[in-house]
Amino acid sequence: MTCYDLFRDHFLAWDSAREEQAASRAAETAAALQGGAGSSSAAAMIPLASANHLSSVTTHSLIASLTAGALARAISATLVTPLELLRTRLQASSALSSADSFSGNLRALRSQVHADGITVLWRGLGSTLWRDVPFSALYFAGYEAMKRAMTGGGLGEGHAKGHGEEFTIAFISGATSGTIAAVATHPFDLVKTRLQAARSTPNSSSNSASASFRQAGRAGRAMPTSTTAIVRSIYAAEGVQGLFRGLSPRVAKVAPACGVMIASFEVVGRFLADM
């Protein structure tokens, strides 16, 4: 959120000078056409212009939000991938044996790092970026568009009437855009989970539940490691339905999480700004 806020302000600032120049030229033109009454007429038109919230949803604002979201997520995802790797393996294990415990997973990772290098900690980063970067790009662009359409202001621009309305609008915008982004990027989330849950040997009993992975192991073929190869493999073995396996629980988690996160950020930010 911090990176997104910084990138967003930076990209939006590129267009602010042009907007100020355009507004200045429009005011001068109105004053020249209407004479002395022009200033009062122009002033009277300001509330009408601000009431048209859809006009605040511009191509530049959408591109700024989309780009800022993508860059911010790329940075954060790269930093936390080793922790995400450990979390995924712990959740995928049965915890019935010492090898599946927290210390057992740490020992297994240490052995893999010793054998294959430090880059093993970033296994699945490609599929994570395939999932998270488009997700954040779609999420923030959708959120900004919806909030601007309803209030005339985007993230951190408290144009709503009070904290209650701010939370409600932010929650609806965040949950809706989060749902759309989750559906669009779910196949990459599936690939990321199966890659990170996989052990170093394709025949391990705690390997991914993917039928295509098991078939590759039985046939003696190497398990696919690239995102596109795994997507093709899952599609060939399980069809389109296989690419969206687990979508319902993911949306059930992502939608309220996105709504609560962004709404809390908006309300707390506005509260601190009012102080």
Tab-separated table of N, CA, C and O in Angstrom, residues 76-144:
chain	number	residue	atom	x	y	z
A	76	SER	N	6.737	-6.093	-3.648
A	76	SER	CA	6.379	-6.792	-2.410
A	76	SER	C	6.386	-8.310	-2.594
A	76	SER	O	6.829	-9.042	-1.703
A	77	ALA	N	5.895	-8.796	-3.749
A	77	ALA	CA	5.869	-10.241	-3.977
A	77	ALA	C	7.271	-10.828	-4.007
A	77	ALA	O	7.510	-11.924	-3.483
A	78	THR	N	8.208	-10.110	-4.616
A	78	THR	CA	9.589	-10.594	-4.679
A	78	THR	C	10.203	-10.680	-3.282
A	78	THR	O	10.924	-11.629	-2.969
A	79	LEU	N	9.890	-9.721	-2.431
A	79	LEU	CA	10.464	-9.686	-1.083
A	79	LEU	C	9.928	-10.808	-0.202
A	79	LEU	O	10.673	-11.370	0.623
A	80	VAL	N	8.641	-11.157	-0.340
A	80	VAL	CA	8.037	-12.109	0.595
A	80	VAL	C	7.921	-13.520	0.039
A	80	VAL	O	7.426	-14.408	0.737
A	81	THR	N	8.405	-13.775	-1.181
A	81	THR	CA	8.269	-15.114	-1.768
A	81	THR	C	8.904	-16.215	-0.912
A	81	THR	O	8.307	-17.294	-0.769
A	82	PRO	N	10.085	-16.041	-0.311
A	82	PRO	CA	10.623	-17.115	0.540
A	82	PRO	C	9.690	-17.476	1.696
A	82	PRO	O	9.528	-18.664	2.022
A	83	LEU	N	9.078	-16.495	2.328
A	83	LEU	CA	8.123	-16.778	3.403
A	83	LEU	C	6.866	-17.446	2.860
A	83	LEU	O	6.301	-18.349	3.492
A	84	GLU	N	6.430	-17.013	1.695
A	84	GLU	CA	5.260	-17.628	1.063
A	84	GLU	C	5.541	-19.083	0.709
A	84	GLU	O	4.657	-19.947	0.829
A	85	LEU	N	6.759	-19.359	0.292
A	85	LEU	CA	7.160	-20.732	-0.029
A	85	LEU	C	7.043	-21.625	1.199
A	85	LEU	O	6.469	-22.728	1.142
A	86	LEU	N	7.563	-21.149	2.326
A	86	LEU	CA	7.504	-21.935	3.560
A	86	LEU	C	6.064	-22.110	4.025
A	86	LEU	O	5.655	-23.203	4.433
A	87	ARG	N	5.257	-21.063	3.948
A	87	ARG	CA	3.856	-21.139	4.361
A	87	ARG	C	3.089	-22.161	3.515
A	87	ARG	O	2.324	-22.977	4.043
A	88	THR	N	3.306	-22.115	2.206
A	88	THR	CA	2.589	-23.036	1.314
A	88	THR	C	2.951	-24.476	1.617
A	88	THR	O	2.091	-25.362	1.652
A	89	ARG	N	4.230	-24.738	1.867
A	89	ARG	CA	4.655	-26.112	2.147
A	89	ARG	C	4.100	-26.600	3.484
A	89	ARG	O	3.724	-27.765	3.629
A	90	LEU	N	4.059	-25.718	4.463
A	90	LEU	CA	3.498	-26.107	5.758
A	90	LEU	C	2.011	-26.427	5.630
A	90	LEU	O	1.517	-27.390	6.213
A	91	GLN	N	1.282	-25.620	4.861
A	91	GLN	CA	-0.151	-25.851	4.704
A	91	GLN	C	-0.431	-27.085	3.858
A	91	GLN	O	-1.480	-27.715	4.011
A	92	ALA	N	0.481	-27.417	2.948
A	92	ALA	CA	0.283	-28.577	2.086
A	92	ALA	C	0.691	-29.881	2.766
A	92	ALA	O	0.364	-30.965	2.284
A	93	SER	N	1.408	-29.795	3.900
A	93	SER	CA	1.878	-31.001	4.569
A	93	SER	C	0.828	-31.504	5.553
A	93	SER	O	-0.061	-30.768	5.989
A	94	SER	N	0.947	-32.768	5.912
A	94	SER	CA	-0.021	-33.388	6.819
A	94	SER	C	0.319	-33.164	8.281
A	94	SER	O	-0.529	-33.357	9.150
A	95	ALA	N	1.555	-32.788	8.569
A	95	ALA	CA	2.041	-32.566	9.944
A	95	ALA	C	1.960	-33.841	10.789
A	95	ALA	O	1.946	-33.787	12.004
A	96	LEU	N	1.878	-35.021	10.128
A	96	LEU	CA	1.837	-36.286	10.865
A	96	LEU	C	3.227	-36.884	11.066
A	96	LEU	O	3.386	-37.833	11.821
A	97	SER	N	4.196	-36.354	10.367
A	97	SER	CA	5.559	-36.856	10.508
A	97	SER	C	6.489	-35.688	10.786
A	97	SER	O	6.157	-34.539	10.549
A	98	SER	N	7.664	-36.004	11.272
A	98	SER	CA	8.631	-34.953	11.596
A	98	SER	C	9.073	-34.201	10.354
A	98	SER	O	9.436	-33.030	10.421
A	99	ALA	N	9.030	-34.883	9.193
A	99	ALA	CA	9.461	-34.232	7.955
A	99	ALA	C	8.505	-33.125	7.544
A	99	ALA	O	8.879	-32.218	6.805
A	100	ASP	N	7.247	-33.231	8.011
A	100	ASP	CA	6.250	-32.236	7.641
A	100	ASP	C	6.092	-31.140	8.694
A	100	ASP	O	5.231	-30.276	8.545
A	101	SER	N	6.870	-31.173	9.757
A	101	SER	CA	6.783	-30.141	10.777
A	101	SER	C	7.492	-28.878	10.318
A	101	SER	O	8.129	-28.851	9.263
A	102	PHE	N	7.365	-27.828	11.119
A	102	PHE	CA	8.017	-26.562	10.777
A	102	PHE	C	9.528	-26.750	10.659
A	102	PHE	O	10.143	-26.328	9.677
A	103	SER	N	10.136	-27.396	11.660
A	103	SER	CA	11.584	-27.615	11.612
A	103	SER	C	11.955	-28.550	10.465
A	103	SER	O	13.001	-28.388	9.839
A	104	GLY	N	11.089	-29.534	10.183
A	104	GLY	CA	11.368	-30.442	9.079
A	104	GLY	C	11.357	-29.730	7.743
A	104	GLY	O	12.200	-29.990	6.871
A	105	ASN	N	10.408	-28.830	7.561
A	105	ASN	CA	10.362	-28.051	6.324
A	105	ASN	C	11.573	-27.132	6.214
A	105	ASN	O	12.111	-26.935	5.118
A	106	LEU	N	11.990	-26.565	7.337
A	106	LEU	CA	13.181	-25.706	7.314
A	106	LEU	C	14.420	-26.515	6.928
A	106	LEU	O	15.255	-26.043	6.145
A	107	ARG	N	14.543	-27.725	7.471
A	107	ARG	CA	15.689	-28.571	7.136
A	107	ARG	C	15.663	-28.950	5.659
A	107	ARG	O	16.706	-28.967	4.986
A	108	ALA	N	14.460	-29.254	5.141
A	108	ALA	CA	14.348	-29.606	3.734
A	108	ALA	C	14.742	-28.430	2.844
A	108	ALA	O	15.452	-28.597	1.836
A	109	LEU	N	14.301	-27.228	3.206
A	109	LEU	CA	14.667	-26.048	2.437
A	109	LEU	C	16.168	-25.783	2.511
A	109	LEU	O	16.795	-25.414	1.510
A	110	ARG	N	16.741	-25.981	3.703
A	110	ARG	CA	18.184	-25.770	3.858
A	110	ARG	C	18.967	-26.735	2.977
A	110	ARG	O	19.948	-26.355	2.335
A	111	SER	N	18.500	-27.965	2.901
A	111	SER	CA	19.167	-28.945	2.051
A	111	SER	C	19.055	-28.568	0.582
A	111	SER	O	20.018	-28.705	-0.184
A	112	GLN	N	17.880	-28.087	0.173
A	112	GLN	CA	17.702	-27.681	-1.213
A	112	GLN	C	18.550	-26.471	-1.563
A	112	GLN	O	19.092	-26.370	-2.665
A	113	VAL	N	18.647	-25.511	-0.624
A	113	VAL	CA	19.498	-24.341	-0.861
A	113	VAL	C	20.945	-24.766	-1.015
A	113	VAL	O	21.678	-24.250	-1.873
A	114	HIS	N	21.383	-25.712	-0.176
A	114	HIS	CA	22.763	-26.194	-0.250
A	114	HIS	C	23.022	-26.902	-1.582
A	114	HIS	O	24.102	-26.770	-2.167
A	115	ALA	N	22.017	-27.635	-2.070
A	115	ALA	CA	22.212	-28.410	-3.292
A	115	ALA	C	21.996	-27.582	-4.559
A	115	ALA	O	22.732	-27.729	-5.534
A	116	ASP	N	20.987	-26.710	-4.549
A	116	ASP	CA	20.591	-26.009	-5.780
A	116	ASP	C	20.843	-24.505	-5.763
A	116	ASP	O	20.609	-23.832	-6.764
A	117	GLY	N	21.288	-23.964	-4.621
A	117	GLY	CA	21.547	-22.530	-4.559
A	117	GLY	C	20.409	-21.750	-3.919
A	117	GLY	O	19.301	-22.271	-3.720
A	118	ILE	N	20.697	-20.504	-3.598
A	118	ILE	CA	19.755	-19.653	-2.880
A	118	ILE	C	18.491	-19.377	-3.690
A	118	ILE	O	17.429	-19.072	-3.132
A	119	THR	N	18.581	-19.488	-5.006
A	119	THR	CA	17.431	-19.163	-5.843
A	119	THR	C	16.264	-20.118	-5.640
A	119	THR	O	15.140	-19.814	-6.052
A	120	VAL	N	16.508	-21.259	-4.977
A	120	VAL	CA	15.415	-22.192	-4.727
A	120	VAL	C	14.357	-21.563	-3.819
A	120	VAL	O	13.181	-21.961	-3.846
A	121	LEU	N	14.760	-20.576	-3.013
A	121	LEU	CA	13.801	-19.902	-2.133
A	121	LEU	C	12.789	-19.080	-2.918
A	121	LEU	O	11.748	-18.699	-2.389
A	122	TRP	N	13.122	-18.781	-4.158
A	122	TRP	CA	12.197	-18.009	-5.002
A	122	TRP	C	11.509	-18.913	-6.032
A	122	TRP	O	11.048	-18.442	-7.042
A	123	ARG	N	11.418	-20.204	-5.695
A	123	ARG	CA	10.673	-21.115	-6.569
A	123	ARG	C	9.210	-20.657	-6.612
A	123	ARG	O	8.590	-20.370	-5.604
A	124	GLY	N	8.680	-20.586	-7.803
A	124	GLY	CA	7.305	-20.133	-7.960
A	124	GLY	C	7.165	-18.634	-8.081
A	124	GLY	O	6.043	-18.134	-8.180
A	125	LEU	N	8.300	-17.892	-8.062
A	125	LEU	CA	8.193	-16.439	-8.165
A	125	LEU	C	7.570	-16.028	-9.494
A	125	LEU	O	6.750	-15.106	-9.543
A	126	GLY	N	7.954	-16.722	-10.577
A	126	GLY	CA	7.387	-16.375	-11.877
A	126	GLY	C	5.880	-16.488	-11.888
A	126	GLY	O	5.173	-15.566	-12.312
A	127	SER	N	5.352	-17.615	-11.390
A	127	SER	CA	3.900	-17.783	-11.353
A	127	SER	C	3.258	-16.846	-10.341
A	127	SER	O	2.121	-16.406	-10.521
A	128	THR	N	3.991	-16.529	-9.263
A	128	THR	CA	3.469	-15.565	-8.296
A	128	THR	C	3.306	-14.194	-8.939
A	128	THR	O	2.297	-13.512	-8.741
A	129	LEU	N	4.311	-13.788	-9.716
A	129	LEU	CA	4.212	-12.501	-10.406
A	129	LEU	C	3.120	-12.535	-11.470
A	129	LEU	O	2.401	-11.538	-11.663
A	130	TRP	N	2.987	-13.668	-12.174
A	130	TRP	CA	1.914	-13.813	-13.155
A	130	TRP	C	0.556	-13.637	-12.488
A	130	TRP	O	-0.393	-13.130	-13.092
A	131	ARG	N	0.445	-14.074	-11.232
A	131	ARG	CA	-0.819	-13.935	-10.507
A	131	ARG	C	-0.964	-12.561	-9.867
A	131	ARG	O	-1.973	-11.879	-10.048
A	132	ASP	N	0.047	-12.150	-9.103
A	132	ASP	CA	-0.096	-10.969	-8.255
A	132	ASP	C	-0.020	-9.651	-9.005
A	132	ASP	O	-0.719	-8.698	-8.654
A	133	VAL	N	0.859	-9.573	-10.021
A	133	VAL	CA	1.000	-8.305	-10.741
A	133	VAL	C	-0.283	-7.947	-11.509
A	133	VAL	O	-0.812	-6.840	-11.358
A	134	PRO	N	-0.835	-8.874	-12.326
A	134	PRO	CA	-2.118	-8.538	-12.962
A	134	PRO	C	-3.234	-8.348	-11.949
A	134	PRO	O	-4.124	-7.505	-12.155
A	135	PHE	N	-3.212	-9.117	-10.846
A	135	PHE	CA	-4.257	-8.963	-9.829
A	135	PHE	C	-4.261	-7.549	-9.275
A	135	PHE	O	-5.304	-6.895	-9.217
A	136	SER	N	-3.093	-7.068	-8.849
A	136	SER	CA	-3.033	-5.731	-8.266
A	136	SER	C	-3.320	-4.653	-9.295
A	136	SER	O	-3.935	-3.628	-8.973
A	137	ALA	N	-2.864	-4.867	-10.529
A	137	ALA	CA	-3.150	-3.893	-11.584
A	137	ALA	C	-4.654	-3.764	-11.795
A	137	ALA	O	-5.209	-2.649	-11.829
A	138	LEU	N	-5.347	-4.910	-11.930
A	138	LEU	CA	-6.797	-4.890	-12.119
A	138	LEU	C	-7.513	-4.390	-10.872
A	138	LEU	O	-8.488	-3.626	-10.959
A	139	TYR	N	-7.034	-4.820	-9.714
A	139	TYR	CA	-7.689	-4.464	-8.450
A	139	TYR	C	-7.667	-2.960	-8.208
A	139	TYR	O	-8.703	-2.339	-7.952
A	140	PHE	N	-6.485	-2.363	-8.302
A	140	PHE	CA	-6.381	-0.939	-7.998
A	140	PHE	C	-7.026	-0.080	-9.086
A	140	PHE	O	-7.643	0.946	-8.778
A	141	ALA	N	-6.889	-0.485	-10.349
A	141	ALA	CA	-7.547	0.273	-11.416
A	141	ALA	C	-9.058	0.215	-11.255
A	141	ALA	O	-9.759	1.230	-11.395
A	142	GLY	N	-9.589	-0.978	-10.945
A	142	GLY	CA	-11.024	-1.110	-10.728
A	142	GLY	C	-11.486	-0.350	-9.506
A	142	GLY	O	-12.556	0.296	-9.522
A	143	TYR	N	-10.705	-0.419	-8.433
A	143	TYR	CA	-11.074	0.296	-7.210
A	143	TYR	C	-11.122	1.808	-7.440
A	143	TYR	O	-12.083	2.476	-7.055
A	144	GLU	N	-10.076	2.321	-8.055
A	144	GLU	CA	-10.023	3.769	-8.302
A	144	GLU	C	-11.181	4.210	-9.202
A	144	GLU	O	-11.797	5.252	-8.972
